[in-house]
Amino acid sequence: EEHPDTNFTQAAQSSNIVTDKRCFGGDRNPENLVFVFDAVQCEANNLLGVALSDGTLRLVNGRGICVTILQLPGCQSHLTSFGWDKSGYRLASCVATGHVVLWDIDFGSGKGNVQPCCRAVLEGGHDSGRPLFGATFFGGEKEDLLVSWGVDGKICVWDSYSQGQIGTPISVLVSKGDYPIYAVDVFENHSRNGSSASADTKPLKSIIGAAGGTEGGFIGLPIYLYDYM
């Protein structure tokens, strides 16, 4: 199998994720302050991931030490969110340009060395230049799928084991340009009778809940449920 790192340079250079625009600073932020857009701790590896406005994703251990920095060369857009898979060996970062970047995390000998490797750049599903609000892995024990959502009102499903530059998602579940999607959650039913499934059993159905829109008020936002077979 081809190692994901062999696709890294081509995917980064050929994608419009590479831009000369400054990711932070400017007239609205003259002091070049770096802001945190998302932070999630992974239970599997006990690392805290932090998505920053300077375009980097930093992994911090339990002692507060940054063990590695994830960033695509030439990517100058801020990160809006990211998500771990269950194993702690993969993650997906969301970029304000409308891209999703898949990463593999290599822990080496397990003595504290952490080496990130870009697996894929996902584009073409969401509107270019419009920020994403999140991505999450799902699709059975191996989490073969990834769902992403954003301000463009789209919910896209991707192959989470993609490599290189991917221009089209598996499916666009929702596309409502005037209805930004702020949050998505996935529930997977592994059997018809509610009993637990074996490790090799794929779920019969994934139920995706989405919240967003512009008509929200003090009582909250409406939630829509979608079945993904």
CSV table of C-alpha atoms in Angstrom, one decimal:
chain,number,residue,atom,x,y,z
A,1,GLU,CA,0.0,0.0,0.0
A,2,GLU,CA,1.3,3.4,-0.9
A,3,HIS,CA,2.2,5.5,2.1
A,4,PRO,CA,0.1,8.6,2.5
A,5,ASP,CA,3.1,10.8,2.8
A,6,THR,CA,3.9,10.2,-0.9
A,7,ASN,CA,0.8,12.1,-1.8
A,8,PHE,CA,1.5,15.0,0.6
A,9,THR,CA,3.4,17.4,-1.7
A,10,GLN,CA,1.2,17.0,-4.7
A,11,ALA,CA,-2.0,17.3,-2.7
A,12,ALA,CA,-0.9,20.5,-1.0
A,13,GLN,CA,0.6,22.2,-4.1
A,14,SER,CA,-2.3,21.4,-6.5
A,15,SER,CA,-5.1,22.4,-4.1
A,16,ASN,CA,-6.4,25.9,-3.7
A,17,ILE,CA,-5.9,25.4,0.0
A,18,VAL,CA,-2.5,27.1,-0.6
A,19,THR,CA,-2.9,30.8,-0.6
A,20,ASP,CA,-0.8,34.0,0.0
A,21,LYS,CA,-3.5,35.5,2.2
A,22,ARG,CA,-2.5,36.2,5.8
A,23,CYS,CA,-4.3,33.9,8.2
A,24,PHE,CA,-4.4,36.4,11.1
A,25,GLY,CA,-3.2,39.9,11.9
A,26,GLY,CA,-4.0,42.8,9.6
A,27,ASP,CA,-6.1,45.8,10.4
A,28,ARG,CA,-8.5,43.8,12.6
A,29,ASN,CA,-5.7,42.2,14.6
A,30,PRO,CA,-2.7,44.5,14.5
A,31,GLU,CA,-1.0,42.7,17.4
A,32,ASN,CA,-1.1,39.4,15.5
A,33,LEU,CA,-2.8,37.6,18.4
A,34,VAL,CA,-3.4,33.9,18.0
A,35,PHE,CA,-6.9,32.7,18.9
A,36,VAL,CA,-8.1,29.2,19.8
A,37,PHE,CA,-11.0,28.0,17.6
A,38,ASP,CA,-11.3,24.4,19.0
A,39,ALA,CA,-9.7,22.1,21.5
A,40,VAL,CA,-10.5,18.4,22.0
A,41,GLN,CA,-8.8,15.8,24.2
A,42,CYS,CA,-8.5,12.3,22.8
A,43,GLU,CA,-9.2,9.5,25.4
A,44,ALA,CA,-7.2,6.9,23.4
A,45,ASN,CA,-3.9,8.7,23.5
A,46,ASN,CA,-4.5,11.4,26.2
A,47,LEU,CA,-3.4,14.2,23.9
A,48,LEU,CA,-5.1,17.6,23.7
A,49,GLY,CA,-5.5,18.9,20.2
A,50,VAL,CA,-5.8,22.7,19.7
A,51,ALA,CA,-6.9,24.4,16.4
A,52,LEU,CA,-5.5,27.9,16.1
A,53,SER,CA,-6.1,31.0,14.0
A,54,ASP,CA,-2.5,30.9,12.8
A,55,GLY,CA,-3.3,27.8,10.6
A,56,THR,CA,-1.7,25.3,12.9
A,57,LEU,CA,-3.0,22.3,14.9
A,58,ARG,CA,-1.0,21.6,18.0
A,59,LEU,CA,-1.0,18.4,20.0
A,60,VAL,CA,-0.3,18.9,23.7
A,61,ASN,CA,0.5,16.1,26.2
A,62,GLY,CA,-0.7,15.8,29.8
A,63,ARG,CA,2.2,17.8,31.1
A,64,GLY,CA,1.3,20.8,28.9
A,65,ILE,CA,4.1,20.2,26.4
A,66,CYS,CA,3.4,20.7,22.7
A,67,VAL,CA,4.7,17.4,21.2
A,68,THR,CA,4.0,18.2,17.5
A,69,ILE,CA,2.6,20.9,15.2
A,70,LEU,CA,0.4,20.0,12.2
A,71,GLN,CA,0.4,22.5,9.3
A,72,LEU,CA,0.3,22.2,5.5
A,73,PRO,CA,3.1,24.3,3.9
A,74,GLY,CA,1.6,27.3,2.2
A,75,CYS,CA,-1.8,27.1,4.0
A,76,GLN,CA,-2.4,30.5,5.4
A,77,SER,CA,-6.0,30.1,6.5
A,78,HIS,CA,-7.1,29.6,10.1
A,79,LEU,CA,-8.4,26.3,11.4
A,80,THR,CA,-12.0,26.3,12.5
A,81,SER,CA,-12.3,22.9,14.0
A,82,PHE,CA,-11.0,19.3,14.1
A,83,GLY,CA,-11.9,15.8,15.2
A,84,TRP,CA,-10.2,12.6,16.4
A,85,ASP,CA,-11.1,9.1,15.4
A,86,LYS,CA,-11.7,6.5,18.2
A,87,SER,CA,-8.2,5.0,17.9
A,88,GLY,CA,-6.3,8.3,18.4
A,89,TYR,CA,-4.2,7.5,15.3
A,90,ARG,CA,-6.2,9.7,12.9
A,91,LEU,CA,-7.7,13.2,12.9
A,92,ALA,CA,-9.4,15.6,10.5
A,93,SER,CA,-8.8,19.3,10.6
A,94,CYS,CA,-11.2,21.9,9.1
A,95,VAL,CA,-9.9,25.0,7.3
A,96,ALA,CA,-11.6,28.3,6.7
A,97,THR,CA,-11.1,27.8,3.0
A,98,GLY,CA,-13.7,25.0,2.9
A,99,HIS,CA,-11.2,22.2,3.0
A,100,VAL,CA,-10.8,19.2,5.2
A,101,VAL,CA,-7.3,17.7,5.9
A,102,LEU,CA,-6.8,14.1,7.0
A,103,TRP,CA,-3.8,13.3,9.2
A,104,ASP,CA,-2.2,10.1,10.4
A,105,ILE,CA,-0.4,10.2,13.7
A,106,ASP,CA,2.6,8.0,14.2
A,107,PHE,CA,3.7,7.5,17.8
A,108,GLY,CA,6.9,5.6,17.0
A,109,SER,CA,8.2,3.6,19.9
A,110,GLY,CA,5.7,5.1,22.3
A,111,LYS,CA,8.3,7.1,24.2
A,112,GLY,CA,6.8,10.5,23.5
A,113,ASN,CA,7.8,10.9,19.8
A,114,VAL,CA,4.8,12.0,17.7
A,115,GLN,CA,5.1,12.3,14.0
A,116,PRO,CA,2.1,13.7,11.9
A,117,CYS,CA,1.6,12.7,8.3
A,118,CYS,CA,-0.8,14.3,5.9
A,119,ARG,CA,-3.0,11.7,4.3
A,120,ALA,CA,-5.4,13.7,2.1
A,121,VAL,CA,-6.8,17.1,1.3
A,122,LEU,CA,-10.6,17.0,0.7
A,123,GLU,CA,-12.1,19.7,-1.4
A,124,GLY,CA,-14.9,20.2,-3.9
A,125,GLY,CA,-17.8,19.2,-1.7
A,126,HIS,CA,-18.1,22.5,0.2
A,127,ASP,CA,-18.1,26.0,-1.3
A,128,SER,CA,-14.6,27.3,-1.7
A,129,GLY,CA,-13.6,30.1,0.7
A,130,ARG,CA,-16.5,29.4,3.1
A,131,PRO,CA,-15.5,28.2,6.6
A,132,LEU,CA,-16.3,24.7,7.9
A,133,PHE,CA,-17.6,24.2,11.4
A,134,GLY,CA,-16.6,20.6,12.0
A,135,ALA,CA,-15.9,17.1,10.9
A,136,THR,CA,-16.4,13.7,12.7
A,137,PHE,CA,-15.5,10.1,11.9
A,138,PHE,CA,-18.2,7.4,11.7
A,139,GLY,CA,-19.1,4.2,9.8
A,140,GLY,CA,-18.6,1.2,12.1
A,141,GLU,CA,-15.7,0.0,14.2
A,142,LYS,CA,-13.2,1.1,11.6
A,143,GLU,CA,-14.9,4.5,11.0
A,144,ASP,CA,-14.6,4.3,7.3
A,145,LEU,CA,-16.5,7.5,6.7
A,146,LEU,CA,-16.2,11.2,7.6
A,147,VAL,CA,-18.9,13.8,7.7
A,148,SER,CA,-18.2,17.5,7.5
A,149,TRP,CA,-20.4,20.6,7.7
A,150,GLY,CA,-20.1,24.3,7.5
A,151,VAL,CA,-21.5,27.8,6.8
A,152,ASP,CA,-22.4,26.9,3.2
A,153,GLY,CA,-25.3,24.8,4.5
A,154,LYS,CA,-23.8,21.5,3.2
A,155,ILE,CA,-23.3,18.2,5.0
A,156,CYS,CA,-20.7,16.1,3.0
A,157,VAL,CA,-19.7,12.4,3.5
A,158,TRP,CA,-16.2,11.3,2.6
A,159,ASP,CA,-14.1,8.2,2.6
A,160,SER,CA,-12.0,8.7,5.8
A,161,TYR,CA,-9.2,6.6,4.4
A,162,SER,CA,-8.8,8.7,1.3
A,163,GLN,CA,-5.3,9.6,0.1
A,164,GLY,CA,-4.0,12.5,-1.9
A,165,GLN,CA,-6.2,15.3,-3.3
A,166,ILE,CA,-9.9,14.4,-3.3
A,167,GLY,CA,-12.2,16.7,-5.4
A,168,THR,CA,-15.6,15.1,-4.8
A,169,PRO,CA,-17.2,13.6,-1.6
A,170,ILE,CA,-19.1,10.3,-1.6
A,171,SER,CA,-22.3,12.2,-1.1
A,172,VAL,CA,-23.7,15.6,-0.3
A,173,LEU,CA,-26.5,14.9,2.2
A,174,VAL,CA,-27.7,18.4,2.6
A,175,SER,CA,-27.2,21.5,0.5
A,176,LYS,CA,-29.0,24.7,1.7
A,177,GLY,CA,-27.0,27.8,0.9
A,178,ASP,CA,-29.1,30.0,3.2
A,179,TYR,CA,-29.0,27.5,6.1
A,180,PRO,CA,-25.6,27.3,7.8
A,181,ILE,CA,-25.0,24.1,9.7
A,182,TYR,CA,-23.5,24.8,13.1
A,183,ALA,CA,-23.4,21.3,14.7
A,184,VAL,CA,-23.7,17.7,13.7
A,185,ASP,CA,-23.8,14.4,15.7
A,186,VAL,CA,-24.0,10.8,14.6
A,187,PHE,CA,-25.7,7.8,16.2
A,188,GLU,CA,-25.1,4.4,14.8
A,189,ASN,CA,-27.5,1.4,15.3
A,190,HIS,CA,-25.5,-1.8,15.0
A,191,SER,CA,-28.4,-4.2,15.0
A,192,ARG,CA,-32.1,-4.5,14.4
A,193,ASN,CA,-33.0,-5.7,17.9
A,194,GLY,CA,-30.8,-3.3,19.8
A,195,SER,CA,-28.2,-6.0,20.9
A,196,SER,CA,-24.5,-5.1,20.6
A,197,ALA,CA,-22.7,-6.0,17.5
A,198,SER,CA,-19.4,-7.8,17.0
A,199,ALA,CA,-16.3,-6.0,16.0
A,200,ASP,CA,-16.6,-7.0,12.3
A,201,THR,CA,-20.3,-6.0,12.0
A,202,LYS,CA,-21.1,-2.8,10.3
A,203,PRO,CA,-24.0,-0.7,11.4
A,204,LEU,CA,-27.3,-1.0,9.6
A,205,LYS,CA,-28.0,2.6,9.8
A,206,SER,CA,-26.3,5.9,10.8
A,207,ILE,CA,-28.6,8.7,12.1
A,208,ILE,CA,-27.1,12.1,11.6
A,209,GLY,CA,-28.5,15.0,13.5
A,210,ALA,CA,-27.9,18.5,12.3
A,211,ALA,CA,-28.5,21.9,13.9
A,212,GLY,CA,-28.3,25.3,12.2
A,213,GLY,CA,-30.3,27.9,10.3
A,214,THR,CA,-30.9,31.6,10.7
A,215,GLU,CA,-34.2,31.5,12.5
A,216,GLY,CA,-32.8,30.5,15.9
A,217,GLY,CA,-33.8,32.6,18.9
A,218,PHE,CA,-33.4,32.5,22.7
A,219,ILE,CA,-34.9,29.0,22.8
A,220,GLY,CA,-32.2,27.6,20.5
A,221,LEU,CA,-31.9,26.2,17.0
A,222,PRO,CA,-34.0,23.7,15.2
A,223,ILE,CA,-32.5,20.1,14.8
A,224,TYR,CA,-33.1,17.9,11.7
A,225,LEU,CA,-32.4,14.2,11.6
A,226,TYR,CA,-31.1,12.3,8.5
A,227,ASP,CA,-30.8,8.6,8.0
A,228,TYR,CA,-27.6,7.4,6.2
A,229,MET,CA,-27.8,3.8,5.1
